[in-house]
Amino acid sequence: MSRRLKVSLIGSVIVLLATITACGSNKISPNQSAPMPIPSAQSGNTSHSVTDSLTQDGGRIRAQGSEDTLVPIKMIGNVNYISADELIKTLKFQSEWDDTAQKLLIGDNDANFELTMNSTKARKDGHEIQVSQSFVKEADTTYIPVAALADLFQEDMSYSVKDGQLVIHASSLATIEHEDDPDPQGQAAELEFSDDPTDPFKNEGNVTNPASTYQINGSDLPVWSSFGQDKAMPVLKSTDINALISKGKQYLGVKYKFGAGPYPQTGRFDCSTFTQYVFGKYGVSLPRLAREQANIGALVSRKNLRKGDLMFYFVPGRFKSNKTVGHVGIYIGNMQMLHASPLPKNGVQITNIDKAYWKATFLRAKRVV
């Protein structure tokens, strides 16, 4: 090749490169720094590419444009921790700090988790568990050891650890977030609720006055049972369901409070203390939490609902499981549920369940009387 041809080819390449640099979308201005490379977040054999830059959002590092959320891991005393606040925000949990007991309460509409600071003790779904490393509090921030996440939250979220961060994976299913959102499943017929036409309490009947205690073998069973989180009375066949519902309606408007203590002392309910209290008026001792209540009684089809059935739902969220119970209410017939909830109103309320939100988030119903 002649010297003149070589020079000509080199010149053409230089011009072409200059043109691409000048017109391309990756041009960097004098005041702009070059973008940092972003790693991908992996879960097992699945990789979710992160194409946008990471941004700081109230302390949480969010991978914009990806399906995953990244929560930074902090080392405290040679132990890996994550901020409880960041986990709560991501999973859209509620929380309450008990300063007297130095406990952090976490959950959906009732406190499924109790974490005791400077201790390896915790409660999960009403049962005491022991984790390998202590929960700690620094200033106003509480921290959960990464090693304890599997013991506490493996049913509630999918996650992995990568590059010094906790990677919380989004649900693969579309979730409906609010009661008035459109139905993501197209009002499927299988999601419709139906009343049992043979419900013996279908008609209002006579309402009797409930007793504050119920006698068994000559002994009074208190309405509020603070012991025995995992104990429940045998099914009572003779309970007047219409009277029970009428009693429950007397508390309409009572304010909701996450992790509420006994109603006589606090004057507040969360979802499960409300069902526990109302059924307790008729001698039916329910466990404290919605997840525990969902494990007792007889399973009922959504097509055969009777008055007094307990209805259980998951609370949707982009990063949460849609299999864990997060809310409970009392079915009162005609597609209506009596329950204590922060939404759509705040407090004890009656809600029409013949809506997309309740159909899509329903898990199961249980008959305990």
Short mmCIF file of C-alpha atoms in Angstrom, two decimals:
data_model
loop_
_atom_site.label_atom_id
_atom_site.label_comp_id
_atom_site.label_asym_id
_atom_site.label_seq_id
_atom_site.Cartn_x
_atom_site.Cartn_y
_atom_site.Cartn_z
CA MET A 1 0.00 0.00 0.00
CA SER A 2 1.36 3.43 -0.99
CA ARG A 3 2.26 6.04 1.64
CA ARG A 4 -0.33 8.44 0.19
CA LEU A 5 -3.17 5.85 0.55
CA LYS A 6 -2.17 5.08 4.16
CA VAL A 7 -2.27 8.75 5.12
CA SER A 8 -5.66 9.12 3.44
CA LEU A 9 -7.16 6.16 5.35
CA ILE A 10 -5.84 7.38 8.72
CA GLY A 11 -7.29 10.82 8.08
CA SER A 12 -10.71 9.37 7.28
CA VAL A 13 -10.75 7.36 10.53
CA ILE A 14 -9.86 10.44 12.59
CA VAL A 15 -12.65 12.48 10.98
CA LEU A 16 -15.16 9.67 11.56
CA LEU A 17 -14.24 9.34 15.25
CA ALA A 18 -14.47 13.09 15.75
CA THR A 19 -17.94 13.14 14.18
CA ILE A 20 -19.23 10.30 16.42
CA THR A 21 -17.84 11.96 19.56
CA ALA A 22 -19.38 15.32 18.68
CA CYS A 23 -22.86 13.97 17.81
CA GLY A 24 -23.17 11.02 20.16
CA SER A 25 -25.36 10.98 23.30
CA ASN A 26 -22.38 10.13 25.54
CA LYS A 27 -20.68 13.50 25.19
CA ILE A 28 -19.45 14.78 28.59
CA SER A 29 -19.53 18.51 29.19
CA PRO A 30 -16.68 20.26 31.05
CA ASN A 31 -18.82 20.49 34.20
CA GLN A 32 -20.06 16.91 34.08
CA SER A 33 -18.25 13.91 35.50
CA ALA A 34 -18.17 10.59 33.74
CA PRO A 35 -20.92 8.15 34.85
CA MET A 36 -19.87 5.42 37.25
CA PRO A 37 -20.30 1.82 36.10
CA ILE A 38 -23.27 0.15 37.78
CA PRO A 39 -23.15 -3.53 38.70
CA SER A 40 -26.06 -5.87 38.12
CA ALA A 41 -28.02 -7.37 41.02
CA GLN A 42 -28.30 -11.12 40.93
CA SER A 43 -30.58 -13.64 42.56
CA GLY A 44 -29.67 -17.24 41.92
CA ASN A 45 -29.49 -17.65 38.14
CA THR A 46 -31.52 -14.50 37.42
CA SER A 47 -29.75 -11.22 36.72
CA HIS A 48 -31.51 -7.84 36.73
CA SER A 49 -29.50 -5.22 34.85
CA VAL A 50 -29.24 -1.79 36.42
CA THR A 51 -28.85 0.73 33.62
CA ASP A 52 -29.40 4.05 35.39
CA SER A 53 -27.29 5.75 38.03
CA LEU A 54 -27.76 5.12 41.72
CA THR A 55 -29.41 7.95 43.65
CA GLN A 56 -29.57 8.81 47.31
CA ASP A 57 -33.15 8.87 48.59
CA GLY A 58 -33.46 9.51 52.30
CA GLY A 59 -30.50 7.27 53.03
CA ARG A 60 -31.76 4.46 50.84
CA ILE A 61 -29.79 3.62 47.71
CA ARG A 62 -32.29 2.79 44.98
CA ALA A 63 -31.30 1.25 41.68
CA GLN A 64 -33.28 3.39 39.25
CA GLY A 65 -34.67 1.49 36.30
CA SER A 66 -34.16 -1.94 37.90
CA GLU A 67 -36.52 -4.34 39.59
CA ASP A 68 -34.49 -4.45 42.80
CA THR A 69 -33.85 -2.12 45.70
CA LEU A 70 -30.42 -1.92 47.29
CA VAL A 71 -30.06 -1.24 51.01
CA PRO A 72 -26.54 -0.44 52.24
CA ILE A 73 -24.92 -2.72 54.80
CA LYS A 74 -23.18 -1.06 57.73
CA MET A 75 -20.55 -2.72 59.88
CA ILE A 76 -20.97 -2.21 63.62
CA GLY A 77 -18.50 -3.99 65.88
CA ASN A 78 -17.42 -6.36 63.09
CA VAL A 79 -21.05 -7.38 62.45
CA ASN A 80 -22.99 -6.58 59.27
CA TYR A 81 -26.22 -4.64 59.86
CA ILE A 82 -28.92 -2.89 57.86
CA SER A 83 -31.07 0.00 58.97
CA ALA A 84 -34.46 -1.20 60.21
CA ASP A 85 -35.99 2.04 58.91
CA GLU A 86 -34.82 1.31 55.39
CA LEU A 87 -36.23 -2.21 55.47
CA ILE A 88 -39.54 -0.90 56.84
CA LYS A 89 -39.77 1.72 54.08
CA THR A 90 -38.99 -0.77 51.35
CA LEU A 91 -41.51 -3.37 52.54
CA LYS A 92 -44.10 -0.71 53.43
CA PHE A 93 -44.41 -2.09 56.93
CA GLN A 94 -45.65 -0.10 59.88
CA SER A 95 -43.55 0.26 63.02
CA GLU A 96 -43.70 1.49 66.59
CA TRP A 97 -40.90 2.13 69.06
CA ASP A 98 -41.51 1.01 72.65
CA ASP A 99 -39.08 3.17 74.62
CA THR A 100 -39.86 1.55 77.96
CA ALA A 101 -39.14 -1.99 76.77
CA GLN A 102 -36.52 -0.86 74.20
CA LYS A 103 -38.36 -2.80 71.52
CA LEU A 104 -39.10 -2.11 67.87
CA LEU A 105 -42.48 -3.41 66.65
CA ILE A 106 -42.82 -4.15 62.92
CA GLY A 107 -45.63 -5.50 60.77
CA ASP A 108 -48.45 -4.84 58.33
CA ASN A 109 -51.62 -4.01 60.28
CA ASP A 110 -50.46 -5.62 63.52
CA ALA A 111 -47.03 -6.22 65.05
CA ASN A 112 -45.73 -9.52 63.68
CA PHE A 113 -42.18 -8.78 64.81
CA GLU A 114 -40.80 -7.50 68.10
CA LEU A 115 -37.06 -6.80 68.21
CA THR A 116 -35.42 -6.17 71.59
CA MET A 117 -32.40 -3.88 71.45
CA ASN A 118 -28.99 -5.03 72.74
CA SER A 119 -30.39 -8.54 72.79
CA THR A 120 -30.69 -11.57 70.55
CA LYS A 121 -34.34 -12.01 71.58
CA ALA A 122 -37.20 -11.41 69.18
CA ARG A 123 -40.81 -12.40 68.66
CA LYS A 124 -42.09 -13.50 65.28
CA ASP A 125 -45.77 -14.24 64.62
CA GLY A 126 -46.39 -14.56 68.35
CA HIS A 127 -43.51 -16.92 69.09
CA GLU A 128 -40.19 -16.13 70.74
CA ILE A 129 -37.09 -16.77 68.65
CA GLN A 130 -33.37 -16.32 69.21
CA VAL A 131 -31.07 -14.82 66.59
CA SER A 132 -27.30 -15.14 66.42
CA GLN A 133 -26.39 -11.45 66.85
CA SER A 134 -27.89 -8.60 68.83
CA PHE A 135 -30.18 -5.87 67.55
CA VAL A 136 -28.67 -2.46 68.22
CA LYS A 137 -29.69 1.18 68.31
CA GLU A 138 -27.38 4.07 67.45
CA ALA A 139 -28.79 7.56 68.03
CA ASP A 140 -32.30 7.36 66.56
CA THR A 141 -31.59 4.47 64.18
CA THR A 142 -32.20 0.82 64.94
CA TYR A 143 -30.21 -1.85 63.14
CA ILE A 144 -30.94 -5.47 62.29
CA PRO A 145 -28.07 -7.95 61.82
CA VAL A 146 -27.96 -9.30 58.29
CA ALA A 147 -27.57 -12.80 59.74
CA ALA A 148 -31.00 -12.46 61.40
CA LEU A 149 -32.92 -11.59 58.23
CA ALA A 150 -33.54 -15.21 57.25
CA ASP A 151 -34.91 -16.06 60.69
CA LEU A 152 -37.21 -13.05 60.66
CA PHE A 153 -38.26 -12.13 57.14
CA GLN A 154 -37.69 -15.08 54.79
CA GLU A 155 -41.48 -15.49 54.30
CA ASP A 156 -41.98 -11.78 53.70
CA MET A 157 -39.39 -10.92 51.08
CA SER A 158 -36.86 -12.31 48.62
CA TYR A 159 -33.33 -10.98 48.98
CA SER A 160 -29.64 -11.62 48.48
CA VAL A 161 -26.38 -9.97 49.57
CA LYS A 162 -24.05 -8.58 46.92
CA ASP A 163 -21.16 -6.10 46.91
CA GLY A 164 -21.77 -4.90 50.46
CA GLN A 165 -25.47 -4.27 49.92
CA LEU A 166 -28.72 -6.05 50.65
CA VAL A 167 -30.54 -6.64 47.36
CA ILE A 168 -34.31 -6.87 47.90
CA HIS A 169 -36.01 -8.39 44.88
CA ALA A 170 -39.31 -7.14 43.54
CA SER A 171 -42.34 -9.38 43.24
CA SER A 172 -42.88 -10.81 39.77
CA LEU A 173 -46.65 -10.31 40.12
CA ALA A 174 -48.50 -7.06 39.54
CA THR A 175 -50.04 -5.90 42.79
CA ILE A 176 -52.99 -3.65 43.39
CA GLU A 177 -52.06 -0.88 45.82
CA HIS A 178 -55.31 0.88 46.73
CA GLU A 179 -58.97 0.01 47.13
CA ASP A 180 -60.00 2.12 44.13
CA ASP A 181 -57.25 0.93 41.76
CA PRO A 182 -58.36 -0.95 38.63
CA ASP A 183 -58.37 -4.72 38.91
CA PRO A 184 -55.03 -6.10 37.61
CA GLN A 185 -56.66 -9.48 37.03
CA GLY A 186 -59.64 -8.24 35.03
CA GLN A 187 -62.40 -9.01 37.56
CA ALA A 188 -61.85 -12.74 37.08
CA ALA A 189 -64.90 -14.82 37.99
CA GLU A 190 -62.86 -17.04 40.31
CA LEU A 191 -62.13 -14.02 42.50
CA GLU A 192 -65.79 -13.25 43.18
CA PHE A 193 -67.09 -13.66 46.74
CA SER A 194 -70.41 -15.38 47.48
CA ASP A 195 -72.60 -15.89 50.55
CA ASP A 196 -73.51 -19.36 51.80
CA PRO A 197 -77.30 -19.56 51.20
CA THR A 198 -77.61 -21.97 54.15
CA ASP A 199 -76.06 -19.55 56.67
CA PRO A 200 -78.23 -19.96 59.80
CA PHE A 201 -77.56 -16.33 60.75
CA LYS A 202 -78.41 -14.90 57.36
CA ASN A 203 -81.42 -13.15 58.84
CA GLU A 204 -80.83 -10.64 61.61
CA GLY A 205 -82.79 -12.57 64.25
CA ASN A 206 -82.80 -11.61 67.90
CA VAL A 207 -79.73 -9.93 69.30
CA THR A 208 -78.78 -10.85 72.85
CA ASN A 209 -76.50 -8.99 75.21
CA PRO A 210 -73.02 -10.49 75.41
CA ALA A 211 -71.39 -11.28 78.71
CA SER A 212 -67.99 -9.81 79.54
CA THR A 213 -66.74 -13.24 80.57
CA TYR A 214 -67.60 -16.78 79.58
CA GLN A 215 -67.74 -19.69 82.02
CA ILE A 216 -66.07 -23.02 81.37
CA ASN A 217 -66.18 -25.70 84.06
CA GLY A 218 -67.26 -23.05 86.55
CA SER A 219 -64.33 -20.73 85.88
CA ASP A 220 -64.48 -17.34 84.21
CA LEU A 221 -62.49 -16.94 81.03
CA PRO A 222 -61.37 -13.29 80.72
CA VAL A 223 -62.17 -11.40 77.55
CA TRP A 224 -58.52 -10.33 77.15
CA SER A 225 -56.11 -13.22 77.34
CA SER A 226 -52.55 -11.89 77.51
CA PHE A 227 -51.05 -15.34 78.01
CA GLY A 228 -51.11 -18.16 75.48
CA GLN A 229 -50.35 -16.47 72.17
CA ASP A 230 -50.68 -19.88 70.58
CA LYS A 231 -53.69 -21.13 72.57
CA ALA A 232 -57.25 -20.96 71.31
CA MET A 233 -60.49 -22.22 72.83
CA PRO A 234 -62.33 -25.09 71.17
CA VAL A 235 -64.96 -24.04 68.66
CA LEU A 236 -68.23 -22.93 70.27
CA LYS A 237 -71.24 -24.06 68.26
CA SER A 238 -73.83 -21.95 70.09
CA THR A 239 -72.41 -18.46 69.57
CA ASP A 240 -75.01 -15.87 68.52
CA ILE A 241 -73.28 -14.43 65.45
CA ASN A 242 -75.77 -11.62 64.95
CA ALA A 243 -75.22 -10.53 68.54
CA LEU A 244 -71.45 -10.72 68.04
CA ILE A 245 -71.66 -8.54 64.93
CA SER A 246 -73.95 -6.08 66.68
CA LYS A 247 -71.44 -5.82 69.52
CA GLY A 248 -68.61 -5.27 67.04
CA LYS A 249 -70.52 -2.44 65.38
CA GLN A 250 -70.66 -0.62 68.71
CA TYR A 251 -66.95 0.14 68.22
CA LEU A 252 -67.35 1.80 64.81
CA GLY A 253 -65.11 4.86 64.71
CA VAL A 254 -62.72 3.69 67.45
CA LYS A 255 -59.29 4.75 66.19
CA TYR A 256 -56.75 2.33 64.78
CA LYS A 257 -53.28 2.07 66.34
CA PHE A 258 -50.54 -0.22 65.10
CA GLY A 259 -49.51 -2.69 67.80
CA ALA A 260 -52.33 -1.59 70.10
CA GLY A 261 -52.40 -2.98 73.61
CA PRO A 262 -55.56 -4.18 75.39
CA TYR A 263 -58.53 -2.00 74.44
CA PRO A 264 -59.64 -1.32 78.05
CA GLN A 265 -56.26 0.33 78.68
CA THR A 266 -55.53 1.95 75.31
CA GLY A 267 -58.94 2.71 73.78
CA ARG A 268 -57.47 1.70 70.39
CA PHE A 269 -57.47 -1.37 68.14
CA ASP A 270 -55.29 -2.83 65.45
CA CYS A 271 -56.83 -5.38 63.09
CA SER A 272 -56.25 -8.47 65.22
CA THR A 273 -56.88 -6.95 68.66
CA PHE A 274 -60.29 -5.92 67.32
CA THR A 275 -61.25 -9.45 66.22
CA GLN A 276 -59.73 -10.88 69.40
CA TYR A 277 -61.68 -8.47 71.59
CA VAL A 278 -65.06 -8.90 69.86
CA PHE A 279 -64.86 -12.69 69.76
CA GLY A 280 -63.60 -12.66 73.33
CA LYS A 281 -66.88 -11.06 74.37
CA TYR A 282 -68.49 -14.37 73.39
CA GLY A 283 -65.95 -16.65 75.02
CA VAL A 284 -63.92 -17.38 71.90
CA SER A 285 -60.26 -16.81 72.75
CA LEU A 286 -58.40 -15.91 69.57
CA PRO A 287 -54.60 -15.62 69.41
CA ARG A 288 -53.15 -12.11 69.39
CA LEU A 289 -51.99 -11.75 65.77
CA ALA A 290 -53.74 -12.07 62.41
CA ARG A 291 -51.18 -14.64 61.22
CA GLU A 292 -51.89 -16.76 64.28
CA GLN A 293 -55.65 -16.39 63.90
CA ALA A 294 -55.33 -17.60 60.30
CA ASN A 295 -53.99 -20.93 61.57
CA ILE A 296 -57.06 -21.93 63.59
CA GLY A 297 -60.65 -22.81 62.69
CA ALA A 298 -62.07 -24.45 59.57
CA LEU A 299 -61.03 -23.30 56.11
CA VAL A 300 -63.87 -21.64 54.18
CA SER A 301 -64.18 -21.03 50.44
CA ARG A 302 -64.65 -17.44 49.24
CA LYS A 303 -67.79 -18.80 47.55
CA ASN A 304 -69.39 -19.96 50.82
CA LEU A 305 -68.96 -17.13 53.30
CA ARG A 306 -71.05 -16.94 56.44
CA LYS A 307 -71.51 -14.16 58.94
CA GLY A 308 -68.78 -14.30 61.58
CA ASP A 309 -66.15 -15.83 59.31
CA LEU A 310 -62.69 -14.33 59.73
CA MET A 311 -61.29 -13.02 56.43
CA PHE A 312 -57.54 -12.81 55.87
CA TYR A 313 -55.65 -10.72 53.32
CA PHE A 314 -52.11 -9.91 52.35
CA VAL A 315 -51.04 -6.26 52.29
CA PRO A 316 -49.57 -5.60 48.84
CA GLY A 317 -46.23 -4.02 48.13
CA ARG A 318 -43.73 -4.14 45.28
CA PHE A 319 -41.09 -5.89 47.38
CA LYS A 320 -43.33 -8.01 49.62
CA SER A 321 -44.62 -11.54 49.45
CA ASN A 322 -48.25 -11.97 48.48
CA LYS A 323 -48.55 -15.14 50.57
CA THR A 324 -48.28 -13.85 54.15
CA VAL A 325 -51.29 -12.71 56.16
CA GLY A 326 -51.24 -9.00 56.91
CA HIS A 327 -54.86 -8.15 57.76
CA VAL A 328 -57.98 -9.71 59.29
CA GLY A 329 -61.62 -8.67 59.43
CA ILE A 330 -65.04 -10.11 60.34
CA TYR A 331 -67.45 -10.95 57.54
CA ILE A 332 -70.91 -9.57 58.35
CA GLY A 333 -72.80 -10.66 55.23
CA ASN A 334 -73.87 -9.00 51.97
CA MET A 335 -70.28 -8.45 50.83
CA GLN A 336 -69.41 -6.38 53.89
CA MET A 337 -66.54 -6.70 56.37
CA LEU A 338 -66.18 -5.17 59.83
CA HIS A 339 -62.55 -4.45 60.64
CA ALA A 340 -60.02 -2.10 62.23
CA SER A 341 -57.73 -0.51 59.67
CA PRO A 342 -55.79 2.70 59.02
CA LEU A 343 -57.31 2.83 55.50
CA PRO A 344 -59.46 3.85 53.73
CA LYS A 345 -60.72 5.40 56.97
CA ASN A 346 -58.82 5.41 60.23
CA GLY A 347 -60.37 3.07 62.76
CA VAL A 348 -63.10 0.45 63.04
CA GLN A 349 -65.14 0.56 59.84
CA ILE A 350 -67.39 -1.40 57.51
CA THR A 351 -65.98 -2.02 54.04
CA ASN A 352 -67.50 -3.38 50.85
CA ILE A 353 -65.27 -6.32 49.86
CA ASP A 354 -66.84 -6.60 46.40
CA LYS A 355 -63.97 -4.52 45.04
CA ALA A 356 -60.88 -5.39 43.04
CA TYR A 357 -58.48 -4.66 45.91
CA TRP A 358 -60.12 -7.06 48.37
CA LYS A 359 -60.67 -9.75 45.74
CA ALA A 360 -57.05 -9.65 44.62
CA THR A 361 -55.50 -9.57 48.10
CA PHE A 362 -57.76 -12.21 49.73
CA LEU A 363 -55.88 -15.24 51.06
CA ARG A 364 -58.43 -17.32 52.97
CA ALA A 365 -61.38 -17.33 55.35
CA LYS A 366 -61.65 -19.27 58.60
CA ARG A 367 -64.74 -20.27 60.59
CA VAL A 368 -64.03 -20.31 64.33
CA VAL A 369 -67.64 -20.37 65.63
#
